[in-house]
mmCIF file of C-alpha atoms in Angstrom:
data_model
loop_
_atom_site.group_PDB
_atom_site.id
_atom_site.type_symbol
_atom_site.label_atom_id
_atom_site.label_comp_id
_atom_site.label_asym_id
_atom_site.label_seq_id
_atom_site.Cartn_x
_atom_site.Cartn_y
_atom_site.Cartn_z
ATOM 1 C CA UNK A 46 0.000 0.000 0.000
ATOM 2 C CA UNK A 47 1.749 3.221 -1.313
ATOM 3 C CA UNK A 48 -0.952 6.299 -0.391
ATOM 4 C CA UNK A 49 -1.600 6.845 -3.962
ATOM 5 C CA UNK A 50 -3.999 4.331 -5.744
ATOM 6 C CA UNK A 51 -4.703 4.570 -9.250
ATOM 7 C CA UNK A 52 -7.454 2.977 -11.369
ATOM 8 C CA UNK A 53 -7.680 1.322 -13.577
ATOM 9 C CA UNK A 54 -4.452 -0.679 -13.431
ATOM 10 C CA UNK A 55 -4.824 -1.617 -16.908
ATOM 11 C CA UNK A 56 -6.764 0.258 -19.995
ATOM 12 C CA UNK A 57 -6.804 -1.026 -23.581
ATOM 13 C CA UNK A 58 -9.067 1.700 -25.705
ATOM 14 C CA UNK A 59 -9.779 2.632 -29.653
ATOM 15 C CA UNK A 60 -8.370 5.967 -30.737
ATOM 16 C CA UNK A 61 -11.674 7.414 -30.813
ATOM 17 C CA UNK A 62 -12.507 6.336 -27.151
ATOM 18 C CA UNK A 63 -12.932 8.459 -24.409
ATOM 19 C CA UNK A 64 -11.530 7.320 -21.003
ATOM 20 C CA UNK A 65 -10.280 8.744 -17.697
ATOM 21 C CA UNK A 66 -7.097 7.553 -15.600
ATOM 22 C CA UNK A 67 -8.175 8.014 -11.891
ATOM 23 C CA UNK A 68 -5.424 8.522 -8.937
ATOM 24 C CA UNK A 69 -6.124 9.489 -5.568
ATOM 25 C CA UNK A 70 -4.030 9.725 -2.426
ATOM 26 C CA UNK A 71 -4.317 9.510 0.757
ATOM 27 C CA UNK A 72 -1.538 11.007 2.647
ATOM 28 C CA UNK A 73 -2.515 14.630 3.045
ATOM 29 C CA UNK A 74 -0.250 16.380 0.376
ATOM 30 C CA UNK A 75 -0.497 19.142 -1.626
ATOM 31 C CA UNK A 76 0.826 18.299 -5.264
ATOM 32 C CA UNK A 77 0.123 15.703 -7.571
ATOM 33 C CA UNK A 78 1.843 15.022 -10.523
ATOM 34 C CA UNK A 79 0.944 12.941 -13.805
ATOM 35 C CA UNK A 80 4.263 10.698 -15.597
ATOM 36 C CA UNK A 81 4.644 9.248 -18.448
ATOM 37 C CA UNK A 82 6.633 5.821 -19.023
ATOM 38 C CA UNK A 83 7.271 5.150 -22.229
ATOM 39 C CA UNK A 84 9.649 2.270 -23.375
ATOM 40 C CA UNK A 85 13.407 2.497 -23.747
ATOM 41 C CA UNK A 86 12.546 6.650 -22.346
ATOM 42 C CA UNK A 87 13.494 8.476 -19.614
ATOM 43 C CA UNK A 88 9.984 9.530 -17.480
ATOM 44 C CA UNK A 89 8.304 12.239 -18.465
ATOM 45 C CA UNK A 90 6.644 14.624 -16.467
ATOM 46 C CA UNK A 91 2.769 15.807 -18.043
ATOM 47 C CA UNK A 92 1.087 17.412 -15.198
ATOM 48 C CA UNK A 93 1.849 19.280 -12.150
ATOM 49 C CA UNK A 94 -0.855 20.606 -9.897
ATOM 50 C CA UNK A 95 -0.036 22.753 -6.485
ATOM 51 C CA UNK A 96 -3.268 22.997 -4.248
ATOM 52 C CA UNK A 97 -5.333 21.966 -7.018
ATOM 53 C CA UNK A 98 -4.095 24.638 -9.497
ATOM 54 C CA UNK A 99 -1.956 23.361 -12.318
ATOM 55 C CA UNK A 100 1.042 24.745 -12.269
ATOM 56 C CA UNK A 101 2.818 23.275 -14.948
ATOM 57 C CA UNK A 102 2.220 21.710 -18.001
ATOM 58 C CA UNK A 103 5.198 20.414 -20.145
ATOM 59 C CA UNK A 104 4.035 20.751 -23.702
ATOM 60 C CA UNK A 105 1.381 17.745 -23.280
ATOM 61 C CA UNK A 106 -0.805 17.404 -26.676
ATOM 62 C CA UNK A 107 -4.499 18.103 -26.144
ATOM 63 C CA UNK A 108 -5.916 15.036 -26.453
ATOM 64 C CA UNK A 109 -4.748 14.582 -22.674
ATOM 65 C CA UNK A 110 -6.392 17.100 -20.013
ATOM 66 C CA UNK A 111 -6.003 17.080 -16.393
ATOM 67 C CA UNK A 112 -8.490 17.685 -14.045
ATOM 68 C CA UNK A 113 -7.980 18.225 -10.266
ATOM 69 C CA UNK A 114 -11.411 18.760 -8.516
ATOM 70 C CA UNK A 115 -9.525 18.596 -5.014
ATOM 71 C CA UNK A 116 -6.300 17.717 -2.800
ATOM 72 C CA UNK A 117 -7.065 14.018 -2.533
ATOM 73 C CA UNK A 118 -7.649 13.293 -6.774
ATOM 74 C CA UNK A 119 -6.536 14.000 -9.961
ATOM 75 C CA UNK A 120 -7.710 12.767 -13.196
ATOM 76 C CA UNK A 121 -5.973 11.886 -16.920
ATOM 77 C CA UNK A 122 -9.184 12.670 -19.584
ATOM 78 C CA UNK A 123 -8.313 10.922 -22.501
ATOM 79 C CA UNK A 124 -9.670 11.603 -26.137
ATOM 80 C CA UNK A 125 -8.596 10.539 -29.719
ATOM 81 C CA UNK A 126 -5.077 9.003 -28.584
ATOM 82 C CA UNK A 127 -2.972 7.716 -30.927
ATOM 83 C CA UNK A 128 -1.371 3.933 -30.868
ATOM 84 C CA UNK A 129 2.216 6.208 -29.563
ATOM 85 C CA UNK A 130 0.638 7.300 -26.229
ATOM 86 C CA UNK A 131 0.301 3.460 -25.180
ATOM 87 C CA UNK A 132 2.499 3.997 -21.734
ATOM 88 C CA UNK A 133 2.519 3.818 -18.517
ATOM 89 C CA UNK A 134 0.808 6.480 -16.830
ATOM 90 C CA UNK A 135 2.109 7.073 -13.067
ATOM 91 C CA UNK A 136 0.481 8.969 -10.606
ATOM 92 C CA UNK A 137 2.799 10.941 -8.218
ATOM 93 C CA UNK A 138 1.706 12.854 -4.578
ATOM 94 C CA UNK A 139 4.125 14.947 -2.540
ATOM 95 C CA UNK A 140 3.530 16.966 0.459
ATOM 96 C CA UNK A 141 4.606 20.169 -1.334
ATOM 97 C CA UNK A 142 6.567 21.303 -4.237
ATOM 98 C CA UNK A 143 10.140 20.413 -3.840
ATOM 99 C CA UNK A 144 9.864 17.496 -1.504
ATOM 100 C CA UNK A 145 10.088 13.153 -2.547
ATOM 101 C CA UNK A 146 7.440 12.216 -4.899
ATOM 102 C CA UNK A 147 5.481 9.158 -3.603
ATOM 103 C CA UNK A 148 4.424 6.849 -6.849
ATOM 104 C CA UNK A 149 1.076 5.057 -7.569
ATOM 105 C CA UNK A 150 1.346 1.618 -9.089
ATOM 106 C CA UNK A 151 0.062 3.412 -12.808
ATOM 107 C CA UNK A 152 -2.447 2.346 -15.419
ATOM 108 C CA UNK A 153 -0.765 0.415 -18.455
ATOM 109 C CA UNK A 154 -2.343 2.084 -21.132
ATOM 110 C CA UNK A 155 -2.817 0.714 -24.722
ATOM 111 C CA UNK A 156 -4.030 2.251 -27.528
ATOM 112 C CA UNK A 157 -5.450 0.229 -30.548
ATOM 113 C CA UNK S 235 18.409 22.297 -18.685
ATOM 114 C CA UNK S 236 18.651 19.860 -15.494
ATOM 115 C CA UNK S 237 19.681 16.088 -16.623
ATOM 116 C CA UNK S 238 20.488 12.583 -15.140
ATOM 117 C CA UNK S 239 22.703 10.003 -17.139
ATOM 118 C CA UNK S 240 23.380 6.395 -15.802
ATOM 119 C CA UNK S 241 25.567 3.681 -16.539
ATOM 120 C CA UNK S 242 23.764 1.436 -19.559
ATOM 121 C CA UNK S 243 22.044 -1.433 -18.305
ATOM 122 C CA UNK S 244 21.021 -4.310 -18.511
ATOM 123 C CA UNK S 245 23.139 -5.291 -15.193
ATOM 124 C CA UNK S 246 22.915 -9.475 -14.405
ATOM 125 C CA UNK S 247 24.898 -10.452 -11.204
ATOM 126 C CA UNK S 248 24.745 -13.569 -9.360
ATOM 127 C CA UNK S 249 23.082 -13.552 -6.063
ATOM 128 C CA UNK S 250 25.527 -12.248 -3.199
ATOM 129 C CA UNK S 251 27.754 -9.881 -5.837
ATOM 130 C CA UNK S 252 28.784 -6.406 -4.996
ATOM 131 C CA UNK S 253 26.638 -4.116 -6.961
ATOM 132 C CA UNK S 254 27.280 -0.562 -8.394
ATOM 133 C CA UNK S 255 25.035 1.419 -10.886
ATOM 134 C CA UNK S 256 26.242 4.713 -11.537
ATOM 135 C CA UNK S 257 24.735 8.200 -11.730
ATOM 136 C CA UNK S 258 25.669 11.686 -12.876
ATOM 137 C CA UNK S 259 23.997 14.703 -13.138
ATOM 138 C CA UNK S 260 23.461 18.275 -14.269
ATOM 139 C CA UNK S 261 21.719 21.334 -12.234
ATOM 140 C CA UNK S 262 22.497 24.393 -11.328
ATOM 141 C CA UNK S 263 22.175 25.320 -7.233
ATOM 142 C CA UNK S 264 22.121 22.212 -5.350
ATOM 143 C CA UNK S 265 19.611 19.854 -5.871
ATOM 144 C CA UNK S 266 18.423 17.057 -4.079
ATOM 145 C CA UNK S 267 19.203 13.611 -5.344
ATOM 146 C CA UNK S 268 17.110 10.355 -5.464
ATOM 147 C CA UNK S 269 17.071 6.504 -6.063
ATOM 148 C CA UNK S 270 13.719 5.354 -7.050
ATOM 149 C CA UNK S 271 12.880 1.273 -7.868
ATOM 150 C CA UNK S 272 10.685 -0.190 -9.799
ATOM 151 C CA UNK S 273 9.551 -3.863 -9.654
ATOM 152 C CA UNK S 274 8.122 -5.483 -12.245
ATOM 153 C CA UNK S 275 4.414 -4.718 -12.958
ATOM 154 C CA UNK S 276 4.402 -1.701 -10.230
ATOM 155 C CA UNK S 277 5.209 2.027 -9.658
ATOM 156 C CA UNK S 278 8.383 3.373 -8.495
ATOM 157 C CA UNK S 279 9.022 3.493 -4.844
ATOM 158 C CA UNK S 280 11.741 5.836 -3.361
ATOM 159 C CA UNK S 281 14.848 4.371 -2.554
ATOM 160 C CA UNK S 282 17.027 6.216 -0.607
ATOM 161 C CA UNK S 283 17.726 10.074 -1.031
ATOM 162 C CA UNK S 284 20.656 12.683 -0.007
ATOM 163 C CA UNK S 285 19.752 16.306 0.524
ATOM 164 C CA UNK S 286 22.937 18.221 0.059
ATOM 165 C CA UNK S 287 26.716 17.515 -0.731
ATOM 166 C CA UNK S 288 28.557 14.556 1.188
ATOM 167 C CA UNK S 289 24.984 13.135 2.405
ATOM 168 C CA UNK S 290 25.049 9.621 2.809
ATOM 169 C CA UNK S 291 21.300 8.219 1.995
ATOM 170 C CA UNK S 292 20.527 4.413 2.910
ATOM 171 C CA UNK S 293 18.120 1.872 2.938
ATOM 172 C CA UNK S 294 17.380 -2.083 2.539
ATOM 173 C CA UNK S 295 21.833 -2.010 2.305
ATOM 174 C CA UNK S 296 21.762 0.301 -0.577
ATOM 175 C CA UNK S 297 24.044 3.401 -0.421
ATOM 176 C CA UNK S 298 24.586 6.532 -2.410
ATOM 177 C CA UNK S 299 26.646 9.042 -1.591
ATOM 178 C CA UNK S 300 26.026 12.737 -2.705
ATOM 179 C CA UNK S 301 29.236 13.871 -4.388
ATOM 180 C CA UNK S 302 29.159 17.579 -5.370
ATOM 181 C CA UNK S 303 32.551 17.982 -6.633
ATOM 182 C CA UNK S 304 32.031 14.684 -9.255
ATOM 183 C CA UNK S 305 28.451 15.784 -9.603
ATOM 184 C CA UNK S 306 27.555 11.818 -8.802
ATOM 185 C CA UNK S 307 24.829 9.853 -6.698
ATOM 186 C CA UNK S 308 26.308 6.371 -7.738
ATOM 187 C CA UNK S 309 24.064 3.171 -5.968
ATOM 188 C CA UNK S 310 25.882 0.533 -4.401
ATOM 189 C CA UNK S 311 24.462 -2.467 -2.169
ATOM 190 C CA UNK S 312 27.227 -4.627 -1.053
ATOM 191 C CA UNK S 313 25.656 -8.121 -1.905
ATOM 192 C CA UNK S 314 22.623 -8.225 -3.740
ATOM 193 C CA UNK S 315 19.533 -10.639 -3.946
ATOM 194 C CA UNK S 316 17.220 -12.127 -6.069
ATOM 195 C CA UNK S 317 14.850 -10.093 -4.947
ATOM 196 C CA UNK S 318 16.603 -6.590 -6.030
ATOM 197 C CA UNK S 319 15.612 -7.548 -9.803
ATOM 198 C CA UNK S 320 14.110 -4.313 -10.667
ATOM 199 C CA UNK S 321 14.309 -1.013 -12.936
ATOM 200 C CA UNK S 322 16.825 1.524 -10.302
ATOM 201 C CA UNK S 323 15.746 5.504 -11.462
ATOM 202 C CA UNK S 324 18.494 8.234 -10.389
ATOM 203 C CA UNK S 325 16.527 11.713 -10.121
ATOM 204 C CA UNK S 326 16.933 14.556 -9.158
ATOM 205 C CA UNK S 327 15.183 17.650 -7.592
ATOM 206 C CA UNK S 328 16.198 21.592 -7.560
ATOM 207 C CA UNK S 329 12.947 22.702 -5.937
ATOM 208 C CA UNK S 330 12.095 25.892 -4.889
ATOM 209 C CA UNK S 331 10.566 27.091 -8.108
ATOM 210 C CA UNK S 332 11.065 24.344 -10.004
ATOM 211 C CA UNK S 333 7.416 23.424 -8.721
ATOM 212 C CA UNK S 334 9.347 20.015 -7.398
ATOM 213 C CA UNK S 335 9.484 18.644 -10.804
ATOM 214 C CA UNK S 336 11.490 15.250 -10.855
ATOM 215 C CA UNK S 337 13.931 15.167 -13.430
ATOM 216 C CA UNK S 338 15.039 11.008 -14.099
ATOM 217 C CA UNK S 339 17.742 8.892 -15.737
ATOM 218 C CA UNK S 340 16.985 6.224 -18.045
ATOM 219 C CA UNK S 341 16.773 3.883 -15.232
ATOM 220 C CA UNK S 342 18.703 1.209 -15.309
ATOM 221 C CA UNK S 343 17.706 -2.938 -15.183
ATOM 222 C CA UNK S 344 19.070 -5.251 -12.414
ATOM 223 C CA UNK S 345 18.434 -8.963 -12.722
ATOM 224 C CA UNK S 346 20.147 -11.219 -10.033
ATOM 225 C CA UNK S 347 20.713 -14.648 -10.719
ATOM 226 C CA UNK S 348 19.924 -17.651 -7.648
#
């Protein structure tokens, strides 16, 4: 048990699906962060969200929106992917900006 | 721009062997410096971390020692398991108003043999 729990753990969807990637924590902190893990590629960080206001957002195409309606959960909308964003999406908590990221256990993601 | 290179992987030892996987990095001020594993099938866990220069982080007999003057966070566990078969991420983080973004190597894959 890590504090963060995403659902679902796995996600196989058409690239004219809509889904949503789910995370939630439970350890009181104030940032959340979305990953990407891509083979043979270093992460890469999406999404980074301060009190529940994004505060970052590293270039991320618009087919993937965040949403985070409080502390405790932040959501991954998903629309028209493309076979390339099949990853692994990790969910990532801290107490504040600056401190250790915890990890959740991500949603394998592929796109068909 | 902030970046984390470690040695090419994959490692294989034999259960019991003295293990190093290096790290180096680049940042400006002095960031704080991270081991993360990953097992297979789950998210990364933190490892061990060092805070600033000649730190010493450890955990589960894995080392790293924060070396400002080499600019190196190199892992070392003095004999490893089977059980240490993972994916090891170096990171690093400058905070302050960096908005405590996570900046990671290419991680690097362990397999120990029985």
């Amino acid at each position: 048990e890590t504090g963060v729990t995403q659902t679902p753990r796995h996600l196989v969807m058409g690239m004219t699906n809509k889904k949503s990637l789910k995370c939630e924590q439970h350890l009181g902190h104030n940032a959340m962060y979305w990953y990407k893990q891509s083979a043979k590629k270093p992460l890469e960080l999406m999404f980074v969200y301060s009190l529940e206001e994004r505060v970052e957002n590293n270039s991320v195409p618009s087919r993937f929106s965040p949403e985070c309606p409080n502390s405790s959960h932040l959501f991954l909308h998903l629309h028209t992917l493309q076979p390339e964003d099949s990853a692994l999406y990790l969910c990532a908590s801290s107490q504040d900006l600056g401190t250790e990221a915890f990890f959740g256990q991500g949603t394998r993601l592929t796109v068909v | 721009g902030d970046s984390v290179t470690q040695m090419e992987g994959p490692v294989t030892l034999s259960e019991e062997a003295f293990l190093t996987i290096n790290c180096t990095y680049t940042a400006t001020g002095y960031p704080s410096l991270f081991w993360y594993v990953q097992y297979p099938g789950e998210g990364l866990q933190l490892l061990l971390k060092a805070t600033k220069a000649d730190d010493k982080g450890s955990n589960k007999g894995f080392e790293a020692t924060y070396r400002k003057e080499t600019t190196s966070f190199h892992l070392e566990k003095g004999s490893v398991q089977v059980s240490d078969s993972a994916v090891y991420f170096c990171a690093l983080n400058r905070g302050g108003t960096s908005y405590g973004k996570l900046t990671f190597g290419q991680g690097t894959i362990l397999t120990v043999h029985p």
